[in-house]
Amino acid sequence: MEKTYGTAASPGIVRARAFFYERVVPVSGRPFSGAEAELARFLAARDEAVGQLLGLRDKASVEIGEEEAAIFEIGAMMLQDEDYAACVEEAVRDRSLAAERAVAEASESFSAQLAASGDAYLSARAADVKDASARVVGILCGGRTAPEPDGPVVLVADDLLPSETVSMDRSLLLGIATSGGSPNAHTAILARSMGIPAVVCLGPAAGRSAHGRDVVLDGDNGVLVLDPDAAEAGAADSRAAEAAARKASLQSLRGLENRTRGGRLVDVFANAGSQADVEAALANDAGGIGLLRSEFLYLEKDRYPTEEELFSSYRAAAESMAGRKVVIRTLDVGADKSAPYLGLAAEENPALGLRAVRLCLSRPALFNTQLRAILRASAYGTVAIMFPMIATVRDVEECLRALDGARAELQAEGVSFDPCLETGIMIETPAAALVAADLASLVDFFSVGTNDLAQYTLAADRQNAAVRSYYDQGHPAVMRLIGMAARAAKDAGLWIGVCGELAADASRTAELLAMGVDELSVSPSSVLALRARIRELD
Ligand code: PEP
Ligand code: MG
């Protein structure tokens, strides 16, 4: 038996056979067959790869979610980038490289440039360039682009690309163990969305020598056990059975009220970033959608979405929730989220820059389109609107003025909307928590975004692994700010929710409820477990 510790990337435990997967590498010895012939090979393989990536986008959007599907769309866009094609052409024409070598070089040089950019969003795109390029090389070499095990396995690899993960038959993928990787990389995020355990940074233990062996993969504690002995295997099997039983028993909470033992009613809502998430929220019996992140409607496109496209997406969410509340957040891009067509200027400190409502207020037409779409969707369910990244009273006043303008337009056009639509703001800057009493007089509710509140309070970039030890959403400074916002909300008669990741932390539920928090909004898969936790509290 061999036990290796890595980094936990997705929770759960599983025992299965390991399947080692190695990406196809370019055939270096293939002779150069002339520039025009090599370029024609490249273009044909690239077009085939783009077609495959768009197919994967559709598969991911149905099976996992829009956010994950966007990864493949981005890969397809990168392959069609003019600079990328020019880089391949230069290697073919000037250095007489065969197409697969030229693509491998372009991949290295583009991904190295992105990784060195110092920008978290662009650095993360380095893996996407490699993924998309590996697909082109695979097509050129007639090689494999996805693992093809003949039964259910724990997939073992140096590193996995998101497309390799999504291409696999999901019923055969029981867990992921990689020698490299990172818990914040897309593959780890995909594993969490798919609900399968993953452990990364395992070093050579997750290598070829693991192939075909019995393994235990413990995604809760970040452990890979090769050839477990009977005791280890038995313990893993009983933990897996307990987890399955817990999951099944949570189903009994469906349809019940969320009351503490003391009788207090608490709303447990779900966060969603796509219609697939809205369906998952319903499947987990969420009381509503506490945060509909609308940015993916923008990031997955290469142009601005139209009012009709936004409206039909918001309306679908409102109708699916059939009367349960849907809190739609206005666009929160900037910082790590951008798309080329948005034309956002490079900023030295993007998290402190022109993001979220700051961007929307500086682009009235962009803002107005969203506001009109949200108002129109409010006629089809119980919709509320929420503004992110509020720091000042002026921010809120300007947002409300813009909303009034959109209302007046629709009224003049005879278009219906809910006249009682609730308006709220996110409390995710320390400033907003500190002046919460002033903000409370302007809106109907607060929702605390602890993901950002922690990064701004503790001066620790939420994406920077080097300062991860500073980034603690339960830090006393963050908790005190939440307490201040909750007091201001209660004094003014507002409801207050928490929609950052802290909302799902069972060790903080009692404290948050004691502060007066009325609603907790968590990922759909955490809804039932949180409901169980609330029922244990006095
Ligand atoms: C937050 O900041 O806590 C939040 C919910 O918003 P996002 O993670 O989208 O910034
Ligand atoms: Mg936020």
CSV table of C-alpha atoms in Angstrom, one decimal, residues 323-478:
chain,number,residue,atom,x,y,z
A,323,GLY,CA,-43.2,32.4,-8.0
A,324,ARG,CA,-40.1,31.7,-5.9
A,325,LYS,CA,-38.0,34.8,-5.7
A,326,VAL,CA,-35.2,35.3,-8.3
A,327,VAL,CA,-32.7,38.0,-7.4
A,328,ILE,CA,-31.0,39.1,-10.6
A,329,ARG,CA,-27.7,40.9,-10.2
A,330,THR,CA,-26.8,43.5,-12.8
A,331,LEU,CA,-23.6,42.9,-14.7
A,332,ASP,CA,-20.5,42.4,-12.6
A,333,VAL,CA,-17.5,42.4,-15.1
A,334,GLY,CA,-14.1,44.0,-14.8
A,335,ALA,CA,-11.4,42.7,-12.5
A,336,ASP,CA,-11.0,39.0,-13.5
A,337,LYS,CA,-14.0,38.9,-15.8
A,338,SER,CA,-13.8,40.4,-19.3
A,339,ALA,CA,-14.4,39.8,-22.9
A,340,PRO,CA,-12.6,41.5,-25.8
A,341,TYR,CA,-15.6,43.2,-27.3
A,342,LEU,CA,-16.3,45.0,-24.0
A,343,GLY,CA,-13.1,47.0,-24.7
A,344,LEU,CA,-12.1,47.3,-21.0
A,345,ALA,CA,-9.0,49.4,-20.5
A,346,ALA,CA,-6.1,47.6,-18.8
A,347,GLU,CA,-5.9,48.7,-15.2
A,348,GLU,CA,-3.0,48.4,-12.7
A,349,ASN,CA,-5.4,47.2,-9.9
A,350,PRO,CA,-8.5,45.9,-11.7
A,351,ALA,CA,-10.2,44.6,-8.5
A,352,LEU,CA,-10.1,48.3,-7.4
A,353,GLY,CA,-11.0,49.6,-10.8
A,354,LEU,CA,-13.9,50.1,-13.1
A,355,ARG,CA,-15.9,46.9,-12.3
A,356,ALA,CA,-19.6,46.1,-11.8
A,357,VAL,CA,-21.9,49.1,-11.2
A,358,ARG,CA,-18.9,51.5,-11.8
A,359,LEU,CA,-18.6,50.2,-15.3
A,360,CYS,CA,-22.4,50.1,-15.8
A,361,LEU,CA,-22.8,53.7,-14.6
A,362,SER,CA,-20.1,54.8,-17.0
A,363,ARG,CA,-21.9,53.1,-19.9
A,364,PRO,CA,-25.6,54.1,-19.7
A,365,ALA,CA,-26.7,52.2,-22.8
A,366,LEU,CA,-25.2,48.9,-21.5
A,367,PHE,CA,-26.9,49.5,-18.1
A,368,ASN,CA,-30.2,50.5,-19.6
A,369,THR,CA,-30.4,47.3,-21.7
A,370,GLN,CA,-30.0,45.1,-18.6
A,371,LEU,CA,-32.5,47.1,-16.5
A,372,ARG,CA,-35.1,47.0,-19.2
A,373,ALA,CA,-34.6,43.2,-19.6
A,374,ILE,CA,-34.8,42.6,-15.8
A,375,LEU,CA,-37.9,44.8,-15.5
A,376,ARG,CA,-39.6,43.0,-18.4
A,377,ALA,CA,-38.8,39.6,-16.9
A,378,SER,CA,-40.4,40.7,-13.6
A,379,ALA,CA,-43.8,40.4,-15.2
A,380,TYR,CA,-43.2,36.6,-15.4
A,381,GLY,CA,-42.4,35.7,-11.8
A,382,THR,CA,-41.1,37.1,-8.5
A,383,VAL,CA,-38.1,39.0,-9.6
A,384,ALA,CA,-35.8,41.3,-7.5
A,385,ILE,CA,-32.9,43.4,-8.8
A,386,MET,CA,-29.5,43.7,-7.1
A,387,PHE,CA,-26.6,46.0,-7.7
A,388,PRO,CA,-23.0,44.7,-7.0
A,389,MET,CA,-19.9,46.5,-5.8
A,390,ILE,CA,-21.7,49.4,-4.1
A,391,ALA,CA,-19.3,51.6,-2.1
A,392,THR,CA,-21.2,54.9,-1.7
A,393,VAL,CA,-24.6,56.4,-1.3
A,394,ARG,CA,-24.1,58.1,-4.7
A,395,ASP,CA,-23.6,54.7,-6.4
A,396,VAL,CA,-27.1,53.6,-5.1
A,397,GLU,CA,-28.8,56.9,-6.0
A,398,GLU,CA,-27.4,56.7,-9.6
A,399,CYS,CA,-28.4,53.0,-10.0
A,400,LEU,CA,-31.9,53.9,-8.8
A,401,ARG,CA,-32.1,56.9,-11.1
A,402,ALA,CA,-31.1,54.6,-14.1
A,403,LEU,CA,-33.8,52.1,-13.0
A,404,ASP,CA,-36.4,54.8,-12.8
A,405,GLY,CA,-35.4,55.9,-16.3
A,406,ALA,CA,-35.9,52.3,-17.6
A,407,ARG,CA,-39.3,52.1,-15.8
A,408,ALA,CA,-40.5,55.3,-17.4
A,409,GLU,CA,-39.4,54.1,-20.9
A,410,LEU,CA,-41.3,50.8,-20.5
A,411,GLN,CA,-44.4,52.5,-19.1
A,412,ALA,CA,-44.4,54.9,-22.1
A,413,GLU,CA,-44.1,51.9,-24.5
A,414,GLY,CA,-47.0,50.1,-22.7
A,415,VAL,CA,-44.7,47.2,-21.7
A,416,SER,CA,-45.6,45.5,-18.4
A,417,PHE,CA,-43.4,44.9,-15.4
A,418,ASP,CA,-43.8,44.3,-11.7
A,419,PRO,CA,-44.4,47.7,-10.1
A,420,CYS,CA,-43.4,46.3,-6.7
A,421,LEU,CA,-40.1,44.8,-7.8
A,422,GLU,CA,-37.7,44.8,-4.9
A,423,THR,CA,-34.4,46.6,-5.2
A,424,GLY,CA,-31.3,45.6,-3.2
A,425,ILE,CA,-27.6,46.0,-3.1
A,426,MET,CA,-24.6,43.8,-2.4
A,427,ILE,CA,-22.6,44.5,0.7
A,428,GLU,CA,-19.2,43.5,-0.5
A,429,THR,CA,-17.0,46.5,0.2
A,430,PRO,CA,-16.1,47.5,3.7
A,431,ALA,CA,-17.3,51.0,2.9
A,432,ALA,CA,-20.8,49.7,2.2
A,433,ALA,CA,-20.9,47.8,5.5
A,434,LEU,CA,-19.7,50.9,7.3
A,435,VAL,CA,-22.3,53.2,5.8
A,436,ALA,CA,-25.0,50.5,5.7
A,437,ALA,CA,-27.4,52.7,7.8
A,438,ASP,CA,-27.3,55.4,5.1
A,439,LEU,CA,-27.7,52.9,2.3
A,440,ALA,CA,-30.6,51.1,4.1
A,441,SER,CA,-33.0,54.0,3.6
A,442,LEU,CA,-32.6,53.7,-0.2
A,443,VAL,CA,-33.3,50.0,-0.9
A,444,ASP,CA,-35.5,46.9,0.1
A,445,PHE,CA,-32.7,44.4,1.0
A,446,PHE,CA,-29.0,43.8,1.4
A,447,SER,CA,-27.1,40.7,0.3
A,448,VAL,CA,-23.6,40.2,1.7
A,449,GLY,CA,-21.0,39.1,-0.9
A,450,THR,CA,-18.4,37.6,1.5
A,451,ASN,CA,-16.1,36.5,-1.4
A,452,ASP,CA,-15.3,40.2,-2.2
A,453,LEU,CA,-15.9,41.5,1.3
A,454,ALA,CA,-13.1,39.3,2.6
A,455,GLN,CA,-10.7,40.3,-0.2
A,456,TYR,CA,-11.3,44.0,0.3
A,457,THR,CA,-11.3,43.8,4.1
A,458,LEU,CA,-8.2,41.7,4.4
A,459,ALA,CA,-6.4,43.3,1.5
A,460,ALA,CA,-5.9,39.7,0.1
A,461,ASP,CA,-6.6,39.1,-3.6
A,462,ARG,CA,-9.2,36.2,-3.7
A,463,GLN,CA,-7.4,34.7,-6.8
A,464,ASN,CA,-3.8,34.9,-5.5
A,465,ALA,CA,-2.7,31.6,-4.0
A,466,ALA,CA,0.3,33.3,-2.5
A,467,VAL,CA,-1.9,35.2,0.0
A,468,ARG,CA,-4.4,32.4,0.5
A,469,SER,CA,-3.6,32.2,4.2
A,470,TYR,CA,-4.8,35.8,4.6
A,471,TYR,CA,-8.0,35.3,2.7
A,472,ASP,CA,-10.4,34.1,5.4
A,473,GLN,CA,-14.2,34.8,5.0
A,474,GLY,CA,-14.8,34.0,8.7
A,475,HIS,CA,-12.1,36.5,9.9
A,476,PRO,CA,-13.4,38.6,12.9
A,477,ALA,CA,-13.0,41.7,10.8
A,478,VAL,CA,-15.3,40.3,8.1
